[in-house]
Short mmCIF file of N, CA, C and O in Angstrom, two decimals:
data_model
loop_
_atom_site.label_atom_id
_atom_site.label_comp_id
_atom_site.label_asym_id
_atom_site.label_seq_id
_atom_site.Cartn_x
_atom_site.Cartn_y
_atom_site.Cartn_z
N MET A 1 0.63 -1.09 -0.13
CA MET A 1 0.17 0.00 0.09
C MET A 1 1.08 1.34 -0.02
O MET A 1 1.78 1.53 0.98
N SER A 2 0.87 2.11 -0.97
CA SER A 2 1.78 2.97 -1.28
C SER A 2 1.11 4.21 -0.92
O SER A 2 -0.33 4.60 -1.50
N ALA A 3 1.49 5.39 -0.26
CA ALA A 3 0.60 6.42 0.00
C ALA A 3 1.08 7.41 -1.65
O ALA A 3 2.10 7.44 -1.93
N GLU A 4 -0.14 8.25 -1.72
CA GLU A 4 0.06 8.94 -2.69
C GLU A 4 0.77 10.28 -2.40
O GLU A 4 0.59 10.72 -1.15
N PRO A 5 1.37 10.80 -3.32
CA PRO A 5 2.37 12.20 -2.66
C PRO A 5 1.24 13.32 -2.71
O PRO A 5 0.49 13.38 -3.46
N ALA A 6 1.74 14.05 -1.68
CA ALA A 6 0.54 15.34 -1.27
C ALA A 6 0.85 16.24 -2.56
O ALA A 6 1.78 16.31 -3.34
N ASP A 7 -0.20 16.61 -2.69
CA ASP A 7 -0.24 17.78 -3.65
C ASP A 7 0.24 19.28 -3.04
O ASP A 7 0.14 19.68 -2.18
N PRO A 8 1.41 19.69 -4.03
CA PRO A 8 2.24 20.62 -3.32
C PRO A 8 1.61 21.97 -3.56
O PRO A 8 0.68 22.31 -4.42
N LEU A 9 1.63 23.03 -2.63
CA LEU A 9 1.20 24.17 -2.65
C LEU A 9 2.19 25.10 -3.54
O LEU A 9 3.19 24.88 -3.55
N ARG A 10 1.29 25.70 -4.44
CA ARG A 10 2.04 26.36 -5.30
C ARG A 10 2.26 27.88 -4.76
O ARG A 10 0.98 28.33 -4.56
N LEU A 11 3.50 28.24 -4.80
CA LEU A 11 3.55 29.94 -4.45
C LEU A 11 3.42 30.88 -5.09
O LEU A 11 3.00 32.21 -5.05
N ASP A 12 3.11 30.14 -6.49
CA ASP A 12 2.90 31.29 -7.53
C ASP A 12 1.25 31.45 -7.80
O ASP A 12 1.07 31.85 -8.96
N GLY A 13 0.77 30.68 -7.10
CA GLY A 13 -0.80 30.62 -7.46
C GLY A 13 -1.60 32.01 -7.55
O GLY A 13 -2.58 32.09 -7.85
N TRP A 14 -1.07 32.90 -6.94
CA TRP A 14 -1.51 34.45 -6.88
C TRP A 14 -1.51 35.29 -8.14
O TRP A 14 -1.96 36.10 -8.38
N ILE A 15 -0.54 34.76 -8.94
CA ILE A 15 -0.19 35.48 -10.40
C ILE A 15 -1.33 35.70 -11.09
O ILE A 15 -1.70 36.52 -11.67
N ALA A 16 -1.73 34.68 -11.53
CA ALA A 16 -3.00 34.53 -12.33
C ALA A 16 -4.29 35.30 -11.82
O ALA A 16 -4.96 36.26 -12.51
N PRO A 17 -4.70 35.17 -10.75
CA PRO A 17 -5.96 36.17 -10.01
C PRO A 17 -5.39 37.53 -10.02
O PRO A 17 -6.31 38.34 -10.38
N ALA A 18 -4.06 37.71 -9.93
CA ALA A 18 -3.71 39.07 -9.63
C ALA A 18 -3.82 39.74 -11.12
O ALA A 18 -4.30 41.01 -11.29
N ILE A 19 -3.47 39.19 -12.27
CA ILE A 19 -3.24 39.60 -13.55
C ILE A 19 -5.00 39.59 -14.20
O ILE A 19 -5.09 40.73 -14.68
N VAL A 20 -5.69 38.93 -13.79
CA VAL A 20 -6.88 38.80 -14.29
C VAL A 20 -7.80 39.89 -13.60
O VAL A 20 -8.77 40.52 -14.03
N THR A 21 -7.49 39.82 -12.29
CA THR A 21 -8.22 41.48 -11.65
C THR A 21 -7.95 42.63 -12.08
O THR A 21 -8.73 43.54 -12.16
N VAL A 22 -6.52 42.75 -12.48
CA VAL A 22 -6.23 44.00 -12.94
C VAL A 22 -6.69 44.33 -14.33
O VAL A 22 -7.11 45.07 -14.65
N ALA A 23 -6.43 43.12 -15.37
CA ALA A 23 -7.43 43.16 -16.53
C ALA A 23 -8.91 43.30 -16.51
O ALA A 23 -9.28 44.09 -17.26
N ALA A 24 -9.64 43.08 -15.57
CA ALA A 24 -10.62 43.16 -15.67
C ALA A 24 -11.34 44.54 -14.89
O ALA A 24 -12.24 45.04 -15.62
N VAL A 25 -10.41 45.18 -14.20
CA VAL A 25 -10.64 46.47 -13.90
C VAL A 25 -10.81 47.45 -15.13
O VAL A 25 -11.41 48.42 -15.28
N ILE A 26 -9.42 47.26 -15.45
CA ILE A 26 -9.18 48.02 -16.86
C ILE A 26 -10.17 47.81 -18.03
O ILE A 26 -10.59 48.72 -18.60
N LEU A 27 -10.35 46.48 -18.50
CA LEU A 27 -11.48 45.96 -19.45
C LEU A 27 -12.71 46.67 -18.91
O LEU A 27 -13.40 47.07 -20.08
N SER A 28 -13.17 46.42 -17.63
CA SER A 28 -14.51 46.81 -17.43
C SER A 28 -14.92 48.26 -17.69
O SER A 28 -15.67 48.96 -18.25
N CYS A 29 -13.59 49.16 -17.61
CA CYS A 29 -13.74 50.60 -17.79
C CYS A 29 -14.18 50.99 -19.05
O CYS A 29 -14.70 51.89 -19.43
N ALA A 30 -13.25 50.20 -19.96
CA ALA A 30 -13.04 50.46 -21.17
C ALA A 30 -14.37 49.97 -22.08
O ALA A 30 -15.14 50.66 -22.80
N ALA A 31 -14.73 48.56 -21.62
CA ALA A 31 -16.19 48.01 -21.86
C ALA A 31 -17.37 49.11 -21.57
O ALA A 31 -18.36 49.28 -22.47
N LEU A 32 -17.38 49.60 -20.67
CA LEU A 32 -18.32 50.48 -19.92
C LEU A 32 -18.44 51.57 -20.95
O LEU A 32 -19.43 52.04 -21.57
N MET A 33 -17.30 52.34 -21.37
CA MET A 33 -17.15 53.52 -22.29
C MET A 33 -17.68 53.41 -23.51
O MET A 33 -18.37 53.81 -24.04
N ILE A 34 -17.00 51.99 -24.15
CA ILE A 34 -17.59 51.79 -25.57
C ILE A 34 -19.05 51.27 -25.68
O ILE A 34 -19.89 52.02 -26.44
N VAL A 35 -19.87 50.81 -24.72
CA VAL A 35 -21.11 50.29 -24.71
C VAL A 35 -21.69 51.72 -24.61
O VAL A 35 -22.79 51.80 -25.12
N LEU A 36 -21.79 52.69 -23.81
CA LEU A 36 -22.30 53.85 -23.36
C LEU A 36 -22.27 54.71 -24.80
O LEU A 36 -23.34 55.23 -25.11
N PHE A 37 -21.04 54.54 -25.46
CA PHE A 37 -20.99 55.48 -26.76
C PHE A 37 -21.78 54.87 -27.83
O PHE A 37 -22.21 55.59 -28.49
N ALA A 38 -21.81 53.62 -27.49
CA ALA A 38 -22.85 52.59 -28.87
C ALA A 38 -24.02 52.93 -28.83
O ALA A 38 -25.01 52.88 -29.56
N LEU A 39 -24.58 53.10 -27.49
CA LEU A 39 -25.91 53.36 -27.12
C LEU A 39 -26.27 54.56 -27.38
O LEU A 39 -27.61 55.14 -27.71
N MET A 40 -25.37 55.50 -27.34
CA MET A 40 -25.57 56.73 -27.63
C MET A 40 -25.73 57.38 -28.97
O MET A 40 -26.18 58.23 -29.35
N GLY A 41 -25.14 56.40 -29.85
CA GLY A 41 -25.09 56.69 -31.17
C GLY A 41 -26.39 56.75 -31.99
O GLY A 41 -26.52 57.78 -32.85
N PRO A 42 -27.42 55.81 -32.07
CA PRO A 42 -28.73 55.80 -32.63
C PRO A 42 -29.69 56.94 -32.00
O PRO A 42 -30.65 57.14 -32.51
N GLY A 43 -29.20 57.97 -31.50
CA GLY A 43 -29.85 59.17 -30.94
C GLY A 43 -30.42 59.92 -31.99
O GLY A 43 -31.65 60.36 -32.03
N SER A 44 -29.77 60.01 -33.20
CA SER A 44 -30.62 60.62 -34.32
C SER A 44 -31.23 59.83 -35.09
O SER A 44 -31.67 60.44 -36.44
N CYS A 45 -31.55 58.57 -34.74
CA CYS A 45 -32.61 57.52 -35.82
C CYS A 45 -33.93 58.07 -35.53
O CYS A 45 -34.30 58.46 -34.54
N ASP A 46 -34.48 58.25 -36.47
CA ASP A 46 -35.99 58.39 -36.53
C ASP A 46 -36.59 57.86 -37.76
O ASP A 46 -36.28 56.61 -38.13
N ALA A 47 -37.95 57.90 -37.89
CA ALA A 47 -38.59 57.00 -38.75
C ALA A 47 -38.32 57.01 -40.10
O ALA A 47 -38.26 56.38 -40.77
N GLN A 48 -37.95 58.59 -40.34
CA GLN A 48 -37.67 58.75 -41.81
C GLN A 48 -36.16 58.12 -42.29
O GLN A 48 -35.87 57.43 -43.35
N SER A 49 -35.19 58.30 -41.34
CA SER A 49 -34.16 57.51 -41.40
C SER A 49 -33.58 56.18 -40.47
O SER A 49 -33.01 56.38 -39.51
N ALA A 50 -34.35 54.96 -40.89
CA ALA A 50 -34.33 54.05 -39.78
C ALA A 50 -32.81 53.53 -39.82
O ALA A 50 -32.35 53.37 -40.80
N CYS A 51 -32.47 53.34 -38.61
CA CYS A 51 -30.96 52.69 -38.60
C CYS A 51 -31.03 51.44 -38.77
O CYS A 51 -32.02 50.75 -38.69
N SER A 52 -29.65 50.72 -39.22
CA SER A 52 -29.54 49.56 -39.78
C SER A 52 -30.15 48.49 -38.47
O SER A 52 -30.06 48.59 -37.49
N TRP A 53 -30.77 47.53 -38.97
CA TRP A 53 -31.14 46.29 -37.96
C TRP A 53 -29.74 45.81 -37.48
O TRP A 53 -29.76 45.24 -36.09
N GLY A 54 -28.78 45.57 -38.11
CA GLY A 54 -27.54 44.65 -37.66
C GLY A 54 -26.95 45.29 -36.43
O GLY A 54 -26.44 44.95 -35.32
N ALA A 55 -26.95 46.69 -36.54
CA ALA A 55 -26.51 47.56 -35.79
C ALA A 55 -27.07 47.80 -34.53
O ALA A 55 -26.71 47.96 -33.29
N GLY A 56 -28.70 47.77 -34.50
CA GLY A 56 -29.37 47.42 -33.46
C GLY A 56 -29.18 46.23 -32.59
O GLY A 56 -29.24 46.21 -31.20
N ALA A 57 -28.98 45.18 -33.14
CA ALA A 57 -28.91 43.52 -32.81
C ALA A 57 -27.39 43.91 -32.02
O ALA A 57 -27.39 43.40 -30.87
N THR A 58 -26.57 44.31 -32.72
CA THR A 58 -25.45 44.36 -32.03
C THR A 58 -25.09 45.38 -30.63
O THR A 58 -24.61 44.72 -29.64
N ARG A 59 -25.75 46.21 -30.70
CA ARG A 59 -26.11 47.38 -29.50
C ARG A 59 -26.72 46.43 -28.30
O ARG A 59 -26.24 46.39 -27.29
N ASN A 60 -27.76 45.64 -28.47
CA ASN A 60 -28.58 44.59 -27.88
C ASN A 60 -27.50 43.94 -26.89
O ASN A 60 -27.65 43.39 -25.89
N ILE A 61 -26.67 43.29 -27.99
CA ILE A 61 -25.68 42.24 -27.41
C ILE A 61 -24.69 42.78 -26.48
O ILE A 61 -24.26 42.19 -25.57
N MET A 62 -24.37 43.97 -27.02
CA MET A 62 -23.32 44.64 -26.50
C MET A 62 -23.71 45.49 -24.88
O MET A 62 -23.23 44.97 -23.70
N TRP A 63 -24.94 45.67 -24.64
CA TRP A 63 -25.85 45.95 -23.41
C TRP A 63 -25.72 44.70 -22.50
O TRP A 63 -26.08 44.69 -21.48
N THR A 64 -26.51 43.84 -23.08
CA THR A 64 -26.45 42.34 -22.53
C THR A 64 -25.41 42.14 -21.79
O THR A 64 -25.22 41.71 -20.76
N ALA A 65 -24.03 42.10 -22.58
CA ALA A 65 -23.06 41.96 -22.01
C ALA A 65 -22.43 42.63 -21.23
O ALA A 65 -21.65 42.23 -20.20
N ALA A 66 -23.12 44.08 -21.12
CA ALA A 66 -22.25 44.98 -20.08
C ALA A 66 -23.04 44.70 -18.83
O ALA A 66 -22.45 44.80 -17.90
N ARG A 67 -24.13 44.28 -18.98
CA ARG A 67 -25.01 44.09 -17.87
C ARG A 67 -24.34 42.74 -17.29
O ARG A 67 -24.45 42.55 -15.82
N ALA A 68 -23.85 41.78 -18.00
CA ALA A 68 -23.50 40.31 -17.57
C ALA A 68 -21.93 40.81 -16.88
O ALA A 68 -21.62 40.04 -15.92
N ILE A 69 -21.47 41.75 -17.14
CA ILE A 69 -20.18 42.11 -16.34
C ILE A 69 -20.17 42.23 -14.70
O ILE A 69 -19.56 41.74 -13.96
N LEU A 70 -21.22 42.80 -14.55
CA LEU A 70 -21.60 42.80 -13.15
C LEU A 70 -21.48 41.83 -12.26
O LEU A 70 -21.62 41.60 -11.09
N TYR A 71 -22.25 40.59 -12.82
CA TYR A 71 -22.46 39.52 -12.31
C TYR A 71 -21.15 38.62 -12.47
O TYR A 71 -20.75 37.70 -11.65
N VAL A 72 -20.88 38.27 -14.03
CA VAL A 72 -19.93 37.36 -14.17
C VAL A 72 -18.61 37.48 -13.71
O VAL A 72 -17.79 36.64 -13.17
N THR A 73 -18.01 38.69 -14.06
CA THR A 73 -16.80 38.97 -13.46
C THR A 73 -16.47 38.92 -12.11
O THR A 73 -15.49 38.05 -11.76
N PRO A 74 -17.37 39.45 -11.34
CA PRO A 74 -17.14 39.46 -9.82
C PRO A 74 -17.06 37.92 -9.38
O PRO A 74 -16.37 37.31 -8.57
N LEU A 75 -18.15 36.98 -9.81
CA LEU A 75 -18.08 35.79 -9.83
C LEU A 75 -16.72 34.92 -10.05
O LEU A 75 -16.16 33.79 -9.48
N GLY A 76 -16.50 35.36 -11.46
CA GLY A 76 -15.22 34.60 -12.01
C GLY A 76 -13.70 34.77 -11.08
O GLY A 76 -13.06 34.25 -10.67
N LEU A 77 -13.86 36.50 -10.42
CA LEU A 77 -12.73 36.72 -9.67
C LEU A 77 -12.77 36.22 -8.36
O LEU A 77 -11.67 35.36 -7.83
N PHE A 78 -13.98 36.00 -7.85
CA PHE A 78 -13.84 35.31 -6.52
C PHE A 78 -13.64 33.89 -6.39
O PHE A 78 -12.80 33.70 -5.64
N VAL A 79 -13.89 33.01 -7.75
CA VAL A 79 -13.51 31.75 -7.68
C VAL A 79 -11.98 31.86 -7.71
O VAL A 79 -11.19 30.81 -7.24
N THR A 80 -11.54 32.40 -8.81
CA THR A 80 -9.98 32.42 -8.87
C THR A 80 -9.17 32.87 -7.51
O THR A 80 -8.19 31.95 -7.46
N TRP A 81 -9.47 33.80 -6.87
CA TRP A 81 -8.88 33.99 -5.56
C TRP A 81 -9.11 32.88 -4.49
O TRP A 81 -8.64 32.85 -3.56
N VAL A 82 -10.46 32.35 -4.59
CA VAL A 82 -10.89 31.54 -3.52
C VAL A 82 -10.28 29.86 -3.56
O VAL A 82 -9.95 29.15 -2.66
N LEU A 83 -10.15 29.30 -4.72
CA LEU A 83 -9.63 28.14 -5.06
C LEU A 83 -8.47 27.85 -4.26
O LEU A 83 -7.39 28.66 -4.24
N PRO A 84 -8.26 26.72 -3.91
CA PRO A 84 -6.71 26.50 -2.95
C PRO A 84 -5.56 26.53 -4.25
O PRO A 84 -5.88 26.22 -5.40
N TRP A 85 -4.61 26.90 -3.49
CA TRP A 85 -3.25 27.33 -4.46
C TRP A 85 -2.57 25.83 -4.67
O TRP A 85 -1.23 26.16 -4.23
N ARG A 86 -3.14 24.89 -5.28
CA ARG A 86 -2.54 23.73 -5.15
C ARG A 86 -2.39 23.49 -6.63
O ARG A 86 -3.22 24.18 -7.37
N SER A 87 -1.56 22.37 -6.96
CA SER A 87 -1.04 22.21 -8.42
C SER A 87 -2.55 21.52 -9.35
O SER A 87 -2.59 21.95 -10.01
N ARG A 88 -3.21 20.77 -8.60
CA ARG A 88 -4.53 20.20 -9.04
C ARG A 88 -5.48 21.42 -9.64
O ARG A 88 -6.41 20.81 -10.44
N TRP A 89 -5.57 22.51 -9.03
CA TRP A 89 -6.41 23.49 -8.77
C TRP A 89 -6.05 24.51 -10.09
O TRP A 89 -6.91 25.48 -10.19
N THR A 90 -5.19 24.40 -10.72
CA THR A 90 -4.63 25.19 -11.53
C THR A 90 -5.37 25.46 -12.67
O THR A 90 -5.70 26.69 -13.24
N ALA A 91 -5.83 24.28 -13.45
CA ALA A 91 -6.64 24.42 -14.48
C ALA A 91 -7.99 25.08 -14.29
O ALA A 91 -8.22 26.03 -14.89
N ALA A 92 -8.54 24.99 -13.01
CA ALA A 92 -9.94 25.44 -12.73
C ALA A 92 -9.75 26.78 -12.42
O ALA A 92 -10.66 27.69 -12.64
N ARG A 93 -8.51 27.37 -11.81
CA ARG A 93 -8.18 28.54 -11.67
C ARG A 93 -8.57 29.15 -13.02
O ARG A 93 -8.78 30.33 -13.18
N ARG A 94 -7.30 28.70 -13.98
CA ARG A 94 -7.22 29.24 -15.24
C ARG A 94 -8.62 29.67 -15.97
O ARG A 94 -9.15 30.38 -16.85
N ARG A 95 -9.66 28.49 -15.82
CA ARG A 95 -11.05 28.49 -16.56
C ARG A 95 -11.81 29.69 -15.87
O ARG A 95 -12.50 30.47 -16.52
N ALA A 96 -11.50 29.66 -14.44
CA ALA A 96 -12.59 30.63 -13.90
C ALA A 96 -11.87 32.04 -14.37
O ALA A 96 -12.84 33.02 -14.71
N ALA A 97 -10.66 32.29 -14.53
CA ALA A 97 -9.89 33.55 -14.75
C ALA A 97 -10.84 34.01 -16.14
O ALA A 97 -11.06 35.05 -16.72
N ALA A 98 -10.71 33.03 -17.07
CA ALA A 98 -11.24 33.04 -18.56
C ALA A 98 -12.54 33.61 -18.58
O ALA A 98 -13.24 34.16 -19.59
N PHE A 99 -13.43 32.71 -17.72
CA PHE A 99 -14.78 32.67 -17.71
C PHE A 99 -14.98 34.65 -17.12
O PHE A 99 -16.15 34.97 -17.51
N ALA A 100 -14.28 34.84 -16.30
CA ALA A 100 -14.41 36.21 -15.66
C ALA A 100 -14.25 37.09 -16.93
O ALA A 100 -14.69 38.57 -16.55
N LEU A 101 -13.51 36.92 -17.84
CA LEU A 101 -13.30 38.06 -18.81
C LEU A 101 -14.28 37.90 -20.00
O LEU A 101 -13.89 38.49 -21.28
N LEU A 102 -15.17 36.80 -20.05
CA LEU A 102 -15.55 36.44 -21.17
C LEU A 102 -16.83 37.57 -21.72
O LEU A 102 -16.88 37.75 -23.00
N PRO A 103 -17.47 38.44 -20.38
CA PRO A 103 -18.33 39.74 -21.34
C PRO A 103 -17.52 40.45 -21.63
O PRO A 103 -17.86 41.25 -22.79
N HIS A 104 -16.34 40.78 -21.54
CA HIS A 104 -15.33 41.78 -22.20
C HIS A 104 -14.91 41.24 -23.39
O HIS A 104 -15.11 42.03 -24.52
N ALA A 105 -14.95 39.93 -23.70
CA ALA A 105 -14.65 39.53 -25.08
C ALA A 105 -15.78 39.68 -26.18
O ALA A 105 -15.51 40.00 -27.32
N VAL A 106 -16.83 39.56 -25.36
CA VAL A 106 -18.11 39.62 -26.08
C VAL A 106 -18.48 41.12 -27.03
O VAL A 106 -18.84 41.04 -27.87
N ILE A 107 -18.21 41.79 -25.99
CA ILE A 107 -18.29 43.25 -26.27
C ILE A 107 -17.27 43.62 -27.04
O ILE A 107 -17.44 44.28 -28.20
N ALA A 108 -15.98 43.27 -26.97
CA ALA A 108 -14.65 43.52 -28.12
C ALA A 108 -15.16 42.87 -29.27
O ALA A 108 -15.00 43.57 -30.55
N ALA A 109 -15.74 41.41 -29.40
CA ALA A 109 -15.88 41.03 -30.58
C ALA A 109 -17.27 41.64 -31.32
O ALA A 109 -17.49 41.85 -32.70
N ASP A 110 -18.12 42.50 -30.47
CA ASP A 110 -19.26 43.07 -31.17
C ASP A 110 -18.99 44.26 -31.81
O ASP A 110 -19.85 44.94 -32.14
N LEU A 111 -17.80 45.00 -31.43
CA LEU A 111 -17.43 46.14 -31.84
C LEU A 111 -17.37 46.33 -33.36
O LEU A 111 -17.75 47.37 -33.87
N LEU A 112 -16.64 45.54 -33.94
CA LEU A 112 -16.50 45.55 -35.62
C LEU A 112 -17.60 45.38 -36.11
O LEU A 112 -17.71 46.03 -37.14
N PRO A 113 -18.82 44.50 -35.94
CA PRO A 113 -20.04 44.60 -36.54
C PRO A 113 -20.57 45.94 -36.25
O PRO A 113 -21.41 46.39 -37.02
N LEU A 114 -20.52 46.54 -35.34
CA LEU A 114 -21.26 48.03 -34.98
C LEU A 114 -20.62 49.10 -36.04
O LEU A 114 -21.32 49.60 -36.13
N LEU A 115 -19.29 48.86 -36.14
CA LEU A 115 -18.76 49.58 -37.08
C LEU A 115 -18.99 49.25 -38.58
O LEU A 115 -19.26 50.20 -39.47
N VAL A 116 -19.37 48.10 -38.90
CA VAL A 116 -19.61 48.19 -40.05
C VAL A 116 -20.84 48.09 -40.57
O VAL A 116 -21.35 48.57 -41.55
N PHE A 117 -21.90 47.74 -39.62
CA PHE A 117 -23.24 47.71 -39.82
C PHE A 117 -23.73 49.38 -39.53
O PHE A 117 -24.94 49.69 -40.11
N SER A 118 -23.22 50.13 -38.79
CA SER A 118 -23.85 51.56 -38.87
C SER A 118 -23.89 52.41 -39.71
O SER A 118 -22.80 52.17 -40.55
N ASN A 119 -24.39 53.32 -39.55
CA ASN A 119 -24.66 54.31 -40.80
C ASN A 119 -23.74 55.12 -40.83
O ASN A 119 -22.91 55.75 -40.14
#
């Protein structure tokens, strides 16, 4: 009967949560600015000059992603900091970090169609 080796404590386990926390703060500010400017753009749309449907759908996706930042990002950041700093939790911590930045990626991906479809 052999004993399994203990899962070593990783002293560099704080690096990924710290990087994603700084990135989330910076990207959240940028995403908020992008979404607010995108929502402000169709202010000149009226019945005679209807704005493009594609731009409206893109704005709706961006607004939904901006609201998701309020819930998804703090949850992902919480999980990255709370998971044990053991070797076997490294992959889960990285997935939680990517999950925390998912709404930011959606806003960045929707920026190009907004520029293409807008008048």
